[in-house]
Short mmCIF file of C-alpha atoms (C1' of nucleotides) in Angstrom, two decimals:
data_model
loop_
_atom_site.label_atom_id
_atom_site.label_comp_id
_atom_site.label_asym_id
_atom_site.label_seq_id
_atom_site.Cartn_x
_atom_site.Cartn_y
_atom_site.Cartn_z
CA UNK J 1 11.20 -155.55 -225.17
CA UNK J 2 13.96 -154.87 -227.66
CA UNK J 3 17.47 -155.35 -226.37
CA UNK J 4 20.31 -154.91 -228.84
CA UNK J 5 24.01 -154.91 -228.28
CA UNK J 6 27.07 -153.42 -229.85
CA UNK J 7 30.00 -155.74 -229.22
CA UNK J 8 33.33 -154.43 -230.44
CA UNK J 9 36.52 -156.31 -229.73
CA UNK J 10 39.37 -154.10 -228.57
CA UNK J 11 41.90 -155.13 -231.16
CA UNK J 12 42.09 -151.84 -233.06
CA UNK J 13 40.67 -148.33 -233.14
CA UNK J 14 36.93 -147.83 -233.66
CA UNK J 15 36.45 -148.69 -237.29
CA UNK J 16 34.05 -146.76 -239.52
CA UNK J 17 32.10 -149.95 -240.20
CA UNK J 18 31.81 -150.69 -236.50
CA UNK J 19 30.62 -147.16 -235.93
CA UNK J 20 27.86 -147.65 -238.44
CA UNK J 21 26.88 -150.93 -236.82
CA UNK J 22 26.68 -149.13 -233.49
CA UNK J 23 24.57 -146.36 -235.00
CA UNK J 24 22.12 -148.78 -236.63
CA UNK J 25 21.78 -150.68 -233.38
CA UNK J 26 21.20 -147.44 -231.56
CA UNK J 27 18.62 -146.14 -234.02
CA UNK J 28 16.69 -149.37 -233.91
CA UNK J 29 16.75 -149.49 -230.13
CA UNK J 30 15.66 -145.87 -229.75
CA UNK J 31 12.96 -146.35 -232.33
CA UNK J 32 11.63 -149.37 -230.45
CA UNK J 33 12.16 -147.77 -227.05
CA UNK J 34 14.43 -150.62 -226.15
CA UNK J 35 17.74 -151.03 -224.38
CA UNK J 36 21.17 -150.49 -225.87
CA UNK J 37 23.90 -152.71 -224.49
CA UNK J 38 27.59 -151.99 -225.00
CA UNK J 39 29.57 -155.16 -224.57
CA UNK J 40 33.31 -155.36 -224.98
CA UNK J 41 34.15 -158.67 -226.60
CA UNK J 42 37.61 -159.11 -225.17
CA UNK J 43 38.12 -162.85 -224.98
CA UNK J 44 41.17 -162.79 -227.20
CA UNK J 45 43.73 -161.94 -224.56
CA UNK J 46 46.56 -162.16 -227.08
CA UNK J 47 45.30 -159.35 -229.26
CA UNK J 48 43.41 -157.06 -226.90
CA UNK J 49 45.00 -153.74 -226.07
CA UNK J 50 44.11 -151.02 -223.64
CA UNK J 51 44.89 -148.43 -226.31
CA UNK J 52 42.29 -149.96 -228.56
CA UNK J 53 39.70 -149.93 -225.82
CA UNK J 54 40.38 -146.25 -225.26
CA UNK J 55 40.08 -145.54 -228.95
CA UNK J 56 36.69 -147.25 -229.01
CA UNK J 57 35.46 -145.18 -226.07
CA UNK J 58 36.84 -142.06 -227.67
CA UNK J 59 34.99 -142.74 -230.88
CA UNK J 60 31.72 -143.60 -229.17
CA UNK J 61 32.02 -140.62 -226.91
CA UNK J 62 32.36 -138.34 -229.89
CA UNK J 63 29.31 -139.89 -231.54
CA UNK J 64 27.57 -138.87 -228.34
CA UNK J 65 24.71 -141.33 -228.65
CA UNK J 66 25.30 -143.22 -225.43
CA UNK J 67 24.17 -146.63 -224.24
CA UNK J 68 22.14 -148.07 -221.39
CA UNK J 69 24.10 -151.06 -220.10
CA UNK J 70 27.75 -151.98 -220.17
CA UNK J 71 29.59 -155.31 -219.88
CA UNK J 72 33.01 -156.75 -220.47
CA UNK J 73 33.22 -160.35 -221.53
CA UNK J 74 36.40 -160.84 -219.56
CA UNK J 75 34.30 -160.31 -216.41
CA UNK J 76 31.95 -163.06 -217.43
CA UNK J 77 34.23 -165.96 -218.27
CA UNK J 78 32.59 -168.30 -215.76
CA UNK J 79 29.25 -167.82 -217.44
CA UNK J 80 30.77 -168.73 -220.78
CA UNK J 81 32.54 -171.81 -219.41
CA UNK J 82 29.36 -172.94 -217.73
CA UNK J 83 27.59 -172.99 -221.06
CA UNK J 84 30.46 -174.89 -222.68
CA UNK J 85 30.37 -177.54 -219.97
CA UNK J 86 26.63 -177.73 -220.06
CA UNK J 87 26.76 -178.37 -223.78
CA UNK J 88 29.46 -180.98 -223.12
CA UNK J 89 27.34 -182.67 -220.46
CA UNK J 90 24.32 -182.76 -222.68
CA UNK J 91 26.24 -184.17 -225.60
CA UNK J 92 26.04 -181.08 -227.81
CA UNK J 93 29.78 -180.72 -227.50
CA UNK J 94 32.83 -182.92 -227.04
CA UNK J 95 36.47 -182.70 -226.08
CA UNK J 96 39.01 -182.66 -228.86
CA UNK J 97 42.52 -183.61 -227.70
CA UNK J 98 44.20 -182.96 -231.02
CA UNK J 99 47.14 -180.60 -230.49
CA UNK J 100 46.55 -177.22 -232.11
CA UNK J 101 49.64 -177.40 -234.27
CA UNK J 102 49.06 -180.88 -235.68
CA UNK J 103 45.60 -179.80 -236.60
CA UNK J 104 46.82 -177.01 -238.82
CA UNK J 105 49.08 -179.36 -240.73
CA UNK J 106 46.22 -181.79 -241.24
CA UNK J 107 44.14 -179.35 -243.14
CA UNK J 108 44.35 -179.16 -246.90
CA UNK J 109 42.12 -176.40 -248.21
CA UNK J 110 42.25 -178.00 -251.64
CA UNK J 111 39.97 -180.85 -250.82
CA UNK J 112 37.00 -179.15 -249.20
CA UNK J 113 36.61 -177.68 -245.76
CA UNK J 114 37.78 -179.30 -242.58
CA UNK J 115 34.79 -180.58 -240.62
CA UNK J 116 35.95 -182.51 -237.58
CA UNK J 117 38.26 -185.13 -236.15
CA UNK J 118 36.03 -188.19 -236.32
CA UNK J 119 38.05 -190.10 -233.69
CA UNK J 120 37.61 -187.28 -231.22
CA UNK J 121 33.95 -186.95 -231.96
CA UNK J 122 33.57 -190.66 -231.34
CA UNK J 123 35.46 -190.70 -228.05
CA UNK J 124 33.41 -192.25 -225.29
CA UNK J 125 32.31 -190.10 -222.38
CA UNK J 126 34.48 -192.13 -220.00
CA UNK J 127 37.57 -192.01 -222.16
CA UNK J 128 37.11 -188.30 -222.67
CA UNK J 129 36.79 -187.59 -218.95
CA UNK J 130 39.73 -189.86 -218.14
CA UNK J 131 42.06 -188.08 -220.54
CA UNK J 132 40.89 -184.70 -219.33
CA UNK J 133 41.47 -185.71 -215.73
CA UNK J 134 44.93 -186.94 -216.64
CA UNK J 135 45.68 -183.35 -217.57
CA UNK J 136 45.76 -183.76 -221.31
CA UNK J 137 44.94 -180.42 -222.99
CA UNK J 138 41.77 -180.26 -225.05
CA UNK J 139 39.47 -177.91 -226.83
CA UNK J 140 35.69 -178.19 -226.53
CA UNK J 141 33.97 -178.34 -229.90
CA UNK J 142 30.35 -178.15 -230.83
CA UNK J 143 28.99 -181.45 -232.09
CA UNK J 144 27.37 -180.28 -235.30
CA UNK J 145 24.58 -182.72 -236.15
CA UNK J 146 25.71 -184.64 -239.21
CA UNK J 147 24.36 -188.18 -238.76
CA UNK J 148 21.15 -187.32 -240.54
CA UNK J 149 21.06 -184.57 -243.17
CA UNK J 150 19.53 -181.38 -241.90
CA UNK J 151 19.42 -177.69 -242.61
CA UNK J 152 20.26 -174.93 -240.19
CA UNK J 153 17.98 -171.96 -240.73
CA UNK J 154 17.34 -168.47 -239.57
CA UNK J 155 15.27 -165.55 -240.74
CA UNK J 156 17.35 -162.45 -241.34
CA UNK J 157 15.60 -159.12 -241.02
CA UNK J 158 17.67 -157.78 -243.90
CA UNK J 159 18.67 -160.77 -246.00
CA UNK J 160 15.54 -162.85 -245.58
CA UNK J 161 15.40 -166.62 -245.09
CA UNK J 162 18.83 -168.20 -244.76
CA UNK J 163 19.66 -171.88 -244.79
CA UNK J 164 22.80 -173.92 -244.80
CA UNK J 165 23.31 -177.62 -244.71
CA UNK J 166 24.69 -178.76 -241.37
CA UNK J 167 27.05 -180.98 -243.34
CA UNK J 168 28.88 -177.83 -244.45
CA UNK J 169 29.45 -176.54 -240.94
CA UNK J 170 32.61 -177.60 -239.15
CA UNK J 171 32.73 -178.64 -235.52
CA UNK J 172 33.78 -175.21 -234.32
CA UNK J 173 35.58 -174.58 -231.06
CA UNK J 174 33.75 -173.28 -228.00
CA UNK J 175 36.42 -173.35 -225.34
CA UNK J 176 40.12 -173.11 -226.03
CA UNK J 177 42.69 -175.38 -224.47
CA UNK J 178 43.76 -172.47 -222.25
CA UNK J 179 40.26 -172.34 -220.82
CA UNK J 180 39.29 -169.15 -222.62
CA UNK J 181 35.99 -169.08 -224.49
CA UNK J 182 35.98 -168.47 -228.22
CA UNK J 183 34.00 -165.66 -229.77
CA UNK J 184 31.14 -167.95 -230.71
CA UNK J 185 30.70 -169.30 -227.20
CA UNK J 186 31.17 -166.04 -225.34
CA UNK J 187 28.94 -164.15 -227.71
CA UNK J 188 26.06 -166.60 -227.51
CA UNK J 189 26.39 -167.19 -223.78
CA UNK J 190 26.20 -163.46 -223.21
CA UNK J 191 23.42 -162.92 -225.68
CA UNK J 192 21.41 -165.50 -223.78
CA UNK J 193 22.25 -164.13 -220.37
CA UNK J 194 21.69 -160.51 -221.37
CA UNK J 195 18.42 -161.45 -223.05
CA UNK J 196 19.46 -159.88 -226.32
CA UNK J 197 16.46 -159.79 -228.62
CA UNK J 198 18.14 -158.44 -231.77
CA UNK J 199 21.60 -159.12 -233.08
CA UNK J 200 22.47 -156.38 -235.52
CA UNK J 201 25.95 -156.74 -236.97
CA UNK J 202 28.03 -156.83 -240.12
CA UNK J 203 27.24 -159.16 -242.96
CA UNK J 204 30.62 -160.83 -242.44
CA UNK J 205 28.90 -162.69 -239.61
CA UNK J 206 26.24 -164.36 -241.74
CA UNK J 207 28.23 -167.58 -242.00
CA UNK J 208 28.88 -167.53 -238.27
CA UNK J 209 25.21 -167.16 -237.57
CA UNK J 210 24.54 -170.80 -238.43
CA UNK J 211 26.96 -171.76 -235.70
CA UNK J 212 25.27 -169.43 -233.30
CA UNK J 213 21.86 -170.82 -234.16
CA UNK J 214 23.25 -174.23 -233.28
CA UNK J 215 24.55 -172.98 -229.94
CA UNK J 216 21.22 -171.40 -229.06
CA UNK J 217 19.57 -174.63 -230.05
CA UNK J 218 21.92 -176.67 -227.89
CA UNK J 219 21.37 -174.29 -225.01
CA UNK J 220 17.63 -174.70 -225.40
CA UNK J 221 17.06 -170.98 -225.87
CA UNK J 222 15.16 -169.44 -228.77
CA UNK J 223 17.58 -167.58 -231.01
CA UNK J 224 17.32 -163.80 -231.11
CA UNK J 225 16.31 -161.98 -234.26
CA UNK J 226 19.17 -161.38 -236.66
CA UNK J 227 19.76 -158.38 -238.87
CA UNK J 228 22.94 -158.34 -240.91
CA UNK J 229 24.23 -155.16 -242.44
CA UNK J 230 26.04 -154.82 -245.76
CA UNK J 231 29.73 -154.05 -245.39
CA UNK J 232 31.48 -150.77 -245.93
CA UNK J 233 34.29 -151.22 -248.41
CA UNK J 234 37.09 -149.24 -250.07
CA UNK J 235 36.76 -147.81 -253.60
CA UNK J 236 38.46 -150.91 -255.00
CA UNK J 237 35.87 -153.08 -253.28
CA UNK J 238 38.33 -154.39 -250.76
CA UNK J 239 37.70 -154.58 -247.07
CA UNK J 240 38.79 -151.45 -245.26
CA UNK J 241 41.98 -151.94 -243.38
CA UNK J 242 44.27 -149.62 -241.52
CA UNK J 243 47.34 -151.03 -243.19
CA UNK J 244 46.02 -150.52 -246.70
CA UNK J 245 43.78 -147.49 -246.33
CA UNK J 246 45.26 -145.59 -243.44
CA UNK J 247 43.44 -143.42 -240.95
CA UNK J 248 40.36 -142.91 -243.14
CA UNK J 249 38.89 -146.01 -241.55
CA UNK J 250 39.10 -144.62 -238.03
CA UNK J 251 36.22 -142.68 -236.54
CA UNK J 252 38.55 -140.28 -234.76
CA UNK J 253 39.93 -139.13 -238.12
CA UNK J 254 36.59 -137.56 -238.95
CA UNK J 255 36.39 -135.96 -235.54
CA UNK J 256 39.91 -134.60 -235.97
CA UNK J 257 38.97 -133.28 -239.39
CA UNK J 258 36.33 -131.06 -237.88
CA UNK J 259 33.28 -133.16 -238.53
CA UNK J 260 30.11 -132.63 -236.57
CA UNK J 261 29.00 -135.91 -235.05
CA UNK J 262 25.62 -135.58 -236.70
CA UNK J 263 27.21 -134.97 -240.08
CA UNK J 264 29.21 -138.12 -239.75
CA UNK J 265 26.30 -140.14 -238.39
CA UNK J 266 24.06 -138.92 -241.19
CA UNK J 267 26.66 -139.89 -243.77
CA UNK J 268 27.12 -143.36 -242.32
CA UNK J 269 23.37 -143.93 -242.20
CA UNK J 270 23.09 -143.27 -245.91
CA UNK J 271 25.62 -146.02 -246.58
CA UNK J 272 23.55 -149.17 -246.91
CA UNK J 273 20.30 -147.64 -245.77
CA UNK J 274 17.78 -145.28 -247.28
CA UNK J 275 14.64 -143.62 -245.96
CA UNK J 276 13.30 -144.20 -249.50
CA UNK J 277 11.82 -140.75 -249.81
CA UNK J 278 14.84 -138.91 -251.23
CA UNK J 279 15.69 -137.26 -247.96
CA UNK J 280 19.42 -136.93 -247.38
CA UNK J 281 20.12 -134.42 -244.67
CA UNK J 282 18.42 -135.65 -241.52
CA UNK J 283 18.60 -134.91 -237.82
CA UNK J 284 19.08 -137.66 -235.29
CA UNK J 285 15.38 -137.50 -234.48
CA UNK J 286 14.46 -137.86 -238.14
CA UNK J 287 16.86 -140.75 -238.54
CA UNK J 288 15.43 -142.47 -235.51
CA UNK J 289 11.90 -142.03 -236.73
CA UNK J 290 12.73 -143.26 -240.23
CA UNK J 291 14.99 -146.19 -239.45
CA UNK J 292 13.85 -149.68 -240.29
CA UNK J 293 15.43 -152.85 -241.63
CA UNK J 294 13.22 -152.57 -244.71
CA UNK J 295 15.37 -149.66 -245.77
CA UNK J 296 18.64 -151.52 -245.35
CA UNK J 297 19.93 -152.88 -248.61
CA UNK J 298 22.00 -155.96 -249.20
CA UNK J 299 25.02 -154.97 -251.22
CA UNK J 300 28.23 -153.55 -249.85
CA UNK J 301 28.64 -149.80 -249.92
CA UNK J 302 31.79 -148.13 -251.19
CA UNK J 303 33.21 -145.25 -249.24
CA UNK J 304 34.53 -142.88 -251.82
CA UNK J 305 38.00 -141.66 -250.96
CA UNK J 306 41.41 -141.35 -252.52
CA UNK J 307 44.93 -140.32 -251.62
CA UNK J 308 44.18 -136.71 -252.56
CA UNK J 309 40.70 -136.61 -251.04
CA UNK J 310 40.75 -138.84 -247.99
CA UNK J 311 37.20 -137.94 -247.03
CA UNK J 312 34.14 -138.94 -249.05
CA UNK J 313 32.82 -135.78 -250.76
CA UNK J 314 29.29 -136.65 -249.77
CA UNK J 315 30.33 -136.77 -246.13
CA UNK J 316 31.79 -133.31 -246.53
CA UNK J 317 28.64 -132.03 -248.18
CA UNK J 318 26.38 -133.48 -245.50
CA UNK J 319 28.58 -132.01 -242.83
CA UNK J 320 28.39 -128.58 -244.41
CA UNK J 321 24.61 -128.86 -244.54
CA UNK J 322 24.43 -129.62 -240.85
CA UNK J 323 27.02 -126.99 -240.06
CA UNK J 324 24.78 -124.30 -241.47
CA UNK J 325 21.46 -125.57 -240.19
CA UNK J 326 21.95 -126.74 -236.61
CA UNK J 327 21.10 -124.29 -233.85
CA UNK J 328 23.90 -121.75 -233.35
CA UNK J 329 23.84 -122.45 -229.62
CA UNK J 330 24.85 -126.04 -230.24
CA UNK J 331 27.49 -124.99 -232.71
CA UNK J 332 29.24 -122.20 -230.84
CA UNK J 333 30.70 -124.38 -228.06
CA UNK J 334 32.19 -126.67 -230.66
CA UNK J 335 33.62 -123.78 -232.63
CA UNK J 336 35.04 -122.32 -229.45
CA UNK J 337 36.71 -125.62 -228.60
CA UNK J 338 38.14 -125.90 -232.09
CA UNK J 339 39.47 -122.34 -231.95
CA UNK J 340 41.07 -123.10 -228.60
CA UNK J 341 43.07 -125.90 -230.17
CA UNK J 342 44.58 -123.26 -232.44
CA UNK J 343 45.20 -120.91 -229.55
CA UNK J 344 42.39 -118.60 -230.63
CA UNK J 345 39.58 -117.02 -228.64
CA UNK J 346 36.58 -115.22 -230.08
CA UNK J 347 36.40 -111.42 -229.98
CA UNK J 348 33.61 -109.84 -227.98
CA UNK J 349 30.82 -111.45 -226.04
CA UNK J 350 28.82 -114.60 -226.65
CA UNK J 351 26.25 -112.76 -228.70
CA UNK J 352 28.87 -111.31 -230.98
CA UNK J 353 30.56 -114.68 -231.31
CA UNK J 354 27.27 -116.30 -232.26
CA UNK J 355 26.83 -113.63 -234.90
CA UNK J 356 30.28 -114.25 -236.35
CA UNK J 357 29.54 -117.99 -236.48
CA UNK J 358 26.23 -117.27 -238.14
CA UNK J 359 27.82 -115.10 -240.78
CA UNK J 360 30.72 -117.39 -241.59
CA UNK J 361 29.30 -120.89 -241.30
CA UNK J 362 27.34 -120.63 -244.52
CA UNK J 363 30.52 -121.09 -246.51
CA UNK J 364 32.36 -123.47 -244.25
CA UNK J 365 32.42 -127.22 -244.47
CA UNK J 366 33.98 -128.39 -241.22
CA UNK J 367 34.77 -126.97 -237.81
CA UNK J 368 38.39 -126.72 -238.88
CA UNK J 369 37.46 -123.96 -241.31
CA UNK J 370 36.79 -121.55 -238.44
CA UNK J 371 40.39 -121.34 -237.20
CA UNK J 372 41.88 -121.70 -240.70
CA UNK J 373 39.83 -120.05 -243.44
CA UNK J 374 38.13 -117.94 -240.81
CA UNK J 375 41.23 -116.97 -238.85
CA UNK J 376 40.82 -113.24 -239.54
CA UNK J 377 37.59 -113.25 -237.54
CA UNK J 378 39.45 -114.35 -234.44
CA UNK J 379 42.98 -113.03 -234.79
CA UNK J 380 44.94 -110.14 -236.27
CA UNK J 381 47.78 -112.21 -237.63
CA UNK J 382 46.26 -113.67 -240.75
CA UNK J 383 47.80 -114.32 -244.15
CA UNK J 384 47.21 -111.98 -247.07
CA UNK J 385 46.34 -114.07 -250.08
CA UNK J 386 47.74 -113.02 -253.48
CA UNK J 387 44.28 -112.53 -254.93
CA UNK J 388 43.28 -110.37 -252.00
CA UNK J 389 46.41 -108.32 -252.45
CA UNK J 390 45.35 -107.62 -256.02
CA UNK J 391 42.09 -106.16 -254.78
CA UNK J 392 43.98 -103.99 -252.33
CA UNK J 393 46.29 -102.79 -255.03
CA UNK J 394 43.50 -101.37 -257.15
CA UNK J 395 44.40 -97.73 -257.96
CA UNK J 396 43.79 -95.55 -254.94
CA UNK J 397 42.22 -98.34 -252.94
CA UNK J 398 44.49 -98.06 -249.91
CA UNK J 399 43.99 -94.31 -249.65
CA UNK J 400 40.24 -94.68 -249.91
CA UNK J 401 40.23 -97.32 -247.18
CA UNK J 402 42.09 -94.92 -244.86
CA UNK J 403 39.61 -92.24 -245.70
CA UNK J 404 36.79 -94.67 -244.98
CA UNK J 405 38.41 -95.67 -241.69
CA UNK J 406 38.46 -92.05 -240.66
CA UNK J 407 34.80 -91.60 -241.43
CA UNK J 408 33.84 -94.77 -239.62
CA UNK J 409 35.80 -93.60 -236.60
CA UNK J 410 33.94 -90.32 -236.68
CA UNK J 411 30.52 -91.87 -237.10
CA UNK J 412 28.27 -92.49 -234.14
CA UNK J 413 26.65 -95.46 -235.72
CA UNK J 414 28.38 -98.71 -236.63
CA UNK J 415 25.90 -100.96 -238.40
CA UNK J 416 25.90 -102.74 -241.72
CA UNK J 417 23.62 -100.08 -243.09
CA UNK J 418 25.70 -97.15 -241.87
CA UNK J 419 28.93 -98.68 -243.11
CA UNK J 420 27.40 -99.44 -246.47
CA UNK J 421 26.02 -95.92 -246.81
CA UNK J 422 29.40 -94.43 -245.92
CA UNK J 423 31.26 -96.69 -248.32
CA UNK J 424 28.93 -96.03 -251.22
CA UNK J 425 29.03 -92.32 -250.60
CA UNK J 426 32.82 -92.38 -250.71
CA UNK J 427 32.79 -94.42 -253.89
CA UNK J 428 30.57 -91.85 -255.57
CA UNK J 429 32.77 -89.01 -254.37
CA UNK J 430 35.91 -90.68 -255.71
CA UNK J 431 34.24 -91.76 -258.89
CA UNK J 432 34.95 -95.47 -258.46
CA UNK J 433 32.61 -98.41 -258.52
CA UNK J 434 31.44 -99.47 -255.09
CA UNK J 435 32.63 -102.99 -255.82
CA UNK J 436 36.23 -101.84 -255.89
CA UNK J 437 35.97 -100.48 -252.38
CA UNK J 438 33.90 -103.41 -251.18
CA UNK J 439 36.41 -105.96 -252.42
CA UNK J 440 39.34 -103.97 -251.12
CA UNK J 441 37.65 -103.82 -247.73
CA UNK J 442 37.16 -107.55 -247.59
CA UNK J 443 40.77 -108.05 -248.58
CA UNK J 444 42.08 -105.70 -245.92
CA UNK J 445 39.79 -107.11 -243.27
CA UNK J 446 40.24 -110.83 -243.90
CA UNK J 447 43.23 -111.25 -246.19
CA UNK J 448 40.93 -113.03 -248.59
CA UNK J 449 39.29 -112.16 -251.87
CA UNK J 450 36.31 -114.35 -251.04
CA UNK J 451 33.98 -114.54 -248.11
CA UNK J 452 30.74 -113.22 -246.66
CA UNK J 453 29.18 -109.93 -247.56
CA UNK J 454 31.81 -107.30 -246.85
CA UNK J 455 29.45 -105.23 -244.72
CA UNK J 456 28.79 -108.23 -242.51
CA UNK J 457 32.55 -108.62 -242.20
CA UNK J 458 32.91 -105.04 -240.90
CA UNK J 459 30.55 -105.89 -238.06
CA UNK J 460 32.19 -109.22 -237.31
CA UNK J 461 35.64 -107.70 -237.08
CA UNK J 462 34.45 -104.71 -235.06
CA UNK J 463 34.99 -100.99 -235.41
CA UNK J 464 38.41 -100.71 -233.75
CA UNK J 465 39.90 -103.55 -235.73
CA UNK J 466 38.43 -102.26 -238.97
CA UNK J 467 40.16 -98.96 -238.38
CA UNK J 468 43.39 -100.67 -237.43
CA UNK J 469 43.36 -103.06 -240.37
CA UNK J 470 42.57 -100.31 -242.85
CA UNK J 471 45.38 -98.28 -241.37
CA UNK J 472 47.85 -101.10 -241.88
CA UNK J 473 46.60 -102.12 -245.29
"C1'" G F 1 38.83 -175.61 -253.38
"C1'" G F 2 33.94 -175.77 -250.33
"C1'" C F 3 29.79 -172.97 -248.49
"C1'" G F 4 27.24 -168.40 -248.40
"C1'" C F 5 25.97 -163.24 -249.75
"C1'" U F 6 25.65 -159.49 -253.51
"C1'" A F 7 25.14 -157.05 -258.58
"C1'" U F 8 20.83 -149.73 -261.10
"C1'" C F 9 24.74 -143.42 -263.34
"C1'" G F 10 32.01 -142.45 -261.17
"C1'" U F 11 29.96 -142.83 -255.76
"C1'" C F 12 25.50 -143.26 -252.25
"C1'" U F 13 20.70 -144.73 -253.59
"C1'" A F 14 14.85 -144.83 -255.40
"C1'" A F 15 11.69 -147.54 -258.46
"C1'" C F 16 8.54 -154.15 -253.87
"C1'" G F 17 5.99 -156.67 -263.08
"C1'" G F 18 3.83 -151.47 -266.69
"C1'" U F 19 8.08 -144.88 -265.10
"C1'" U F 20 10.67 -140.56 -270.67
"C1'" A F 21 14.58 -145.67 -264.87
"C1'" G F 22 13.79 -140.74 -259.97
"C1'" G F 23 16.96 -138.15 -256.18
"C1'" A F 24 21.77 -136.79 -253.95
"C1'" C F 25 27.20 -136.06 -254.07
"C1'" A F 26 31.07 -135.19 -257.45
"C1'" G F 27 31.50 -132.92 -262.98
"C1'" A F 28 29.87 -129.22 -266.88
"C1'" G F 29 26.93 -124.77 -268.01
"C1'" C F 30 23.56 -120.70 -266.84
"C1'" C F 31 20.99 -117.33 -263.36
"C1'" C F 32 21.54 -114.51 -258.85
"C1'" U F 33 25.56 -111.21 -256.94
"C1'" C F 34 30.27 -106.57 -253.76
"C1'" U F 35 33.60 -111.61 -254.04
"C1'" C F 36 33.06 -116.69 -252.65
"C1'" A F 37 29.68 -119.94 -251.00
"C1'" A F 38 24.60 -120.98 -250.57
"C1'" G F 39 20.24 -121.16 -253.53
"C1'" G F 40 17.59 -121.77 -258.35
"C1'" C F 41 17.67 -123.76 -263.35
"C1'" U F 42 19.92 -126.84 -267.18
"C1'" U F 43 23.23 -130.76 -268.77
"C1'" A F 44 26.08 -135.39 -269.09
"C1'" A F 45 25.90 -140.19 -266.62
"C1'" A F 46 23.26 -146.60 -264.92
"C1'" U F 47 19.75 -151.61 -264.86
"C1'" A F 48 27.07 -156.87 -265.70
"C1'" G F 49 26.14 -160.90 -269.79
"C1'" G F 50 22.98 -164.91 -271.48
"C1'" G F 51 18.67 -167.74 -271.12
"C1'" G F 52 13.75 -168.47 -269.35
"C1'" U F 53 8.50 -167.11 -266.87
"C1'" U F 54 5.00 -163.26 -268.48
"C1'" C F 55 0.85 -159.51 -272.74
"C1'" G F 56 5.00 -156.93 -270.33
"C1'" A F 57 10.84 -157.45 -266.84
"C1'" U F 58 15.60 -153.20 -263.20
"C1'" U F 59 12.00 -156.10 -260.52
"C1'" C F 60 10.59 -163.35 -260.45
"C1'" C F 61 13.65 -168.14 -261.81
"C1'" C F 62 18.22 -170.47 -263.89
"C1'" C F 63 23.24 -170.19 -265.79
"C1'" U F 64 27.72 -167.36 -266.54
"C1'" U F 65 30.81 -163.53 -264.91
"C1'" A F 66 32.59 -160.34 -261.18
"C1'" G F 67 33.06 -158.68 -256.16
"C1'" C F 68 32.78 -159.70 -251.09
"C1'" G F 69 32.39 -162.85 -246.68
"C1'" C F 70 33.17 -167.39 -243.87
"C1'" U F 71 36.11 -171.71 -244.17
"C1'" A F 72 41.29 -170.53 -236.73
"C1'" C F 73 42.03 -173.07 -230.04
"C1'" C F 74 40.58 -164.20 -234.30
"C1'" A F 75 36.44 -161.46 -233.56
#
RNA sequence: GGCGCUAUCGUCUAACGGUUAGGACAGAGCCCUCUCAAGGCUUAAAUAGGGGUUCGAUUCCCCUUAGCGCUACCA
């Protein structure tokens, strides 16, 4: 039974890299018919914020993939402490009474890594208990085996066999002097208790994994399977950070820019993973069916963005592909919601609205295009672009549009075919090319020189508004 | 500094020893056309450098270089 977890710590908004980690976990779990656990890793009381937690929920909610079980580490502190004390009892850990500050000063990065305080490691059980009982503050550290040389190993589903000499691993902290578990302890204790079978996370955890393997070993539990994912980085190769790269690293930015969740998910999946058959645009079902760790590659992926173009062009392209291919019924509610944010409501009934969406979406990229570029389909107060004005100012164009309006008003029928027939007939009568009238119509109807087939626009706008807009042109 | 991971077009990637090194986005051009998209076609663009192994290396090994990660009582 596959059980994977996504374990964000609420110290910032939901990061694009975290989102991808969540998605990969989710795809693997769904593929294997397993269980997806959402666990909030909030043991760092100093840095946790409620705002961050909300931002994480907001992001996950938008992704709309869901999860099966939910936990907060702060509700499980006793479990973590129990493991720390058990490791202490069994000699896999020891108390370190060195004050936190002094420790920092001790360390000189120039001469190799800090490994441990030998005196503390050597403290007798009795002495250790005595000092603890006397109220002296201490941290519990893992006693990394270093008496005899040995290798710590694990098999990574993405990176293959990994080994590191235990001599290069420091005696890391498990329990802080304030009684709070560290990430390593809490994470492993919970992974054991929640029977996590697969740990799928960022590659920045590879070095930590050796420590975790040691904890599992000390706890006498077989380690889960590990799958590390390459990192998502900025165009300059640097780690993505809010301070340096701004809101482009937050999931909600894409949502607020009118992305479809599937467009965003699809884009993220293609960063560091490939179905290996040249497919690019994929539905969530296709992604689930195709996902495997074989397809995950090992080098970091650059998200292509700049000051001028804050969104990766490929993300935009993928989104536009989904925008024009998903079922209209799934799209219309989202368009309606987006319009509402701009104070707009669709004309006509649901069927008509669906038709307007169908006609316009082929040249839109994000949901935001509906209320902006597509404003004329939902409101009368739209801008007249200079290029459109030129089309309207073609000799005699305005008069012909009024003439056309009159004929449309008089006609019984109002279909693309009838409008086209009427327009072409008028063009012949006036001795102008049909294109002149067609372009002038589009300009008068939408304020734009570009857009869908003009005859489709007539229908989208509706007979009354066509007449009105031609009258005002 | 120590330890670890990585290295194919500008970007995302395919090619698990033999290919004219493939696809996609972005760029350029053409076709289509009532405009703009879409779509179709064409074009430019890559195996970091050096050694091995091999009949043959993008692919396996070593070195160099570069990037990234970890090196906290952060996660």
